[in-house]
Amino acid sequence: MASYAPSTRQRIADIRLGLRVDRTAQAIPVTTDVLFTVTGGRIALLGLIGEITSLFDATATTLLVTCNADTGADTVLSIASAALNDREAGVCVALPATAGTGLIDSVTEGAVILGANPVWAVAAGSIDITVGGGANAGLMKWTLFYVPIDSGAYVTAA
């Protein structure tokens, strides 16, 4: 089996999944938190994954993802997830396959569906999570995949 340089592997991933932006693991907030900032124009949001990196406690925490455009109304990308209490590190959530439904929850460590979700044209602004049911002691990291639609559009982790 041929071994490819890390830069070659990254370019192949960029072509297949889009550009990748990682947000380091952080505590789940009590209300709303900005995950990513979209600057310079529209992007095509290809995927969004949240991974629990430390055990979630018994608090029945739910997550809702929205696009908060600089102009116009917010767009709900997913309604509130199922309760994510007592989830182990490695459990993931991802955008749903159908707009306006709950986040896909892998329930156990290992894998979550990626790529089944709709491709969203997201305007400049932010991509946020809203927490329901109370803050959780667990930590989550987030990864977003996108391609620019407008020249000069890009995404940064908040």
PDB file of C-alpha atoms in Angstrom, residues 50 84 87 90-94 103-113:
ATOM      1  CA  GLY A  50     -19.773  17.711  17.516  1.00  0.00           C
ATOM      2  CA  LEU A  84     -27.377  13.965  25.664  1.00  0.00           C
ATOM      3  CA  ARG A  87     -22.861  10.159  27.051  1.00  0.00           C
ATOM      4  CA  GLY A  90     -16.298   9.760  21.650  1.00  0.00           C
ATOM      5  CA  VAL A  91     -20.061  10.054  21.128  1.00  0.00           C
ATOM      6  CA  CYS A  92     -20.797  12.390  18.191  1.00  0.00           C
ATOM      7  CA  VAL A  93     -23.674  14.482  16.890  1.00  0.00           C
ATOM      8  CA  ALA A  94     -24.084  15.699  13.313  1.00  0.00           C
ATOM      9  CA  LEU A 103     -29.218  16.347  15.419  1.00  0.00           C
ATOM     10  CA  ILE A 104     -28.115  12.810  14.629  1.00  0.00           C
ATOM     11  CA  ASP A 105     -26.726  11.276  17.831  1.00  0.00           C
ATOM     12  CA  SER A 106     -24.345   8.319  17.540  1.00  0.00           C
ATOM     13  CA  VAL A 107     -25.411   7.255  21.100  1.00  0.00           C
ATOM     14  CA  THR A 108     -22.184   5.213  21.441  1.00  0.00           C
ATOM     15  CA  GLU A 109     -18.608   5.969  20.513  1.00  0.00           C
ATOM     16  CA  GLY A 110     -17.378   5.168  17.046  1.00  0.00           C
ATOM     17  CA  ALA A 111     -19.301   6.678  14.163  1.00  0.00           C
ATOM     18  CA  VAL A 112     -22.000   9.116  13.124  1.00  0.00           C
ATOM     19  CA  ILE A 113     -23.540   9.690   9.683  1.00  0.00           C
TER      20      ILE A 113
END
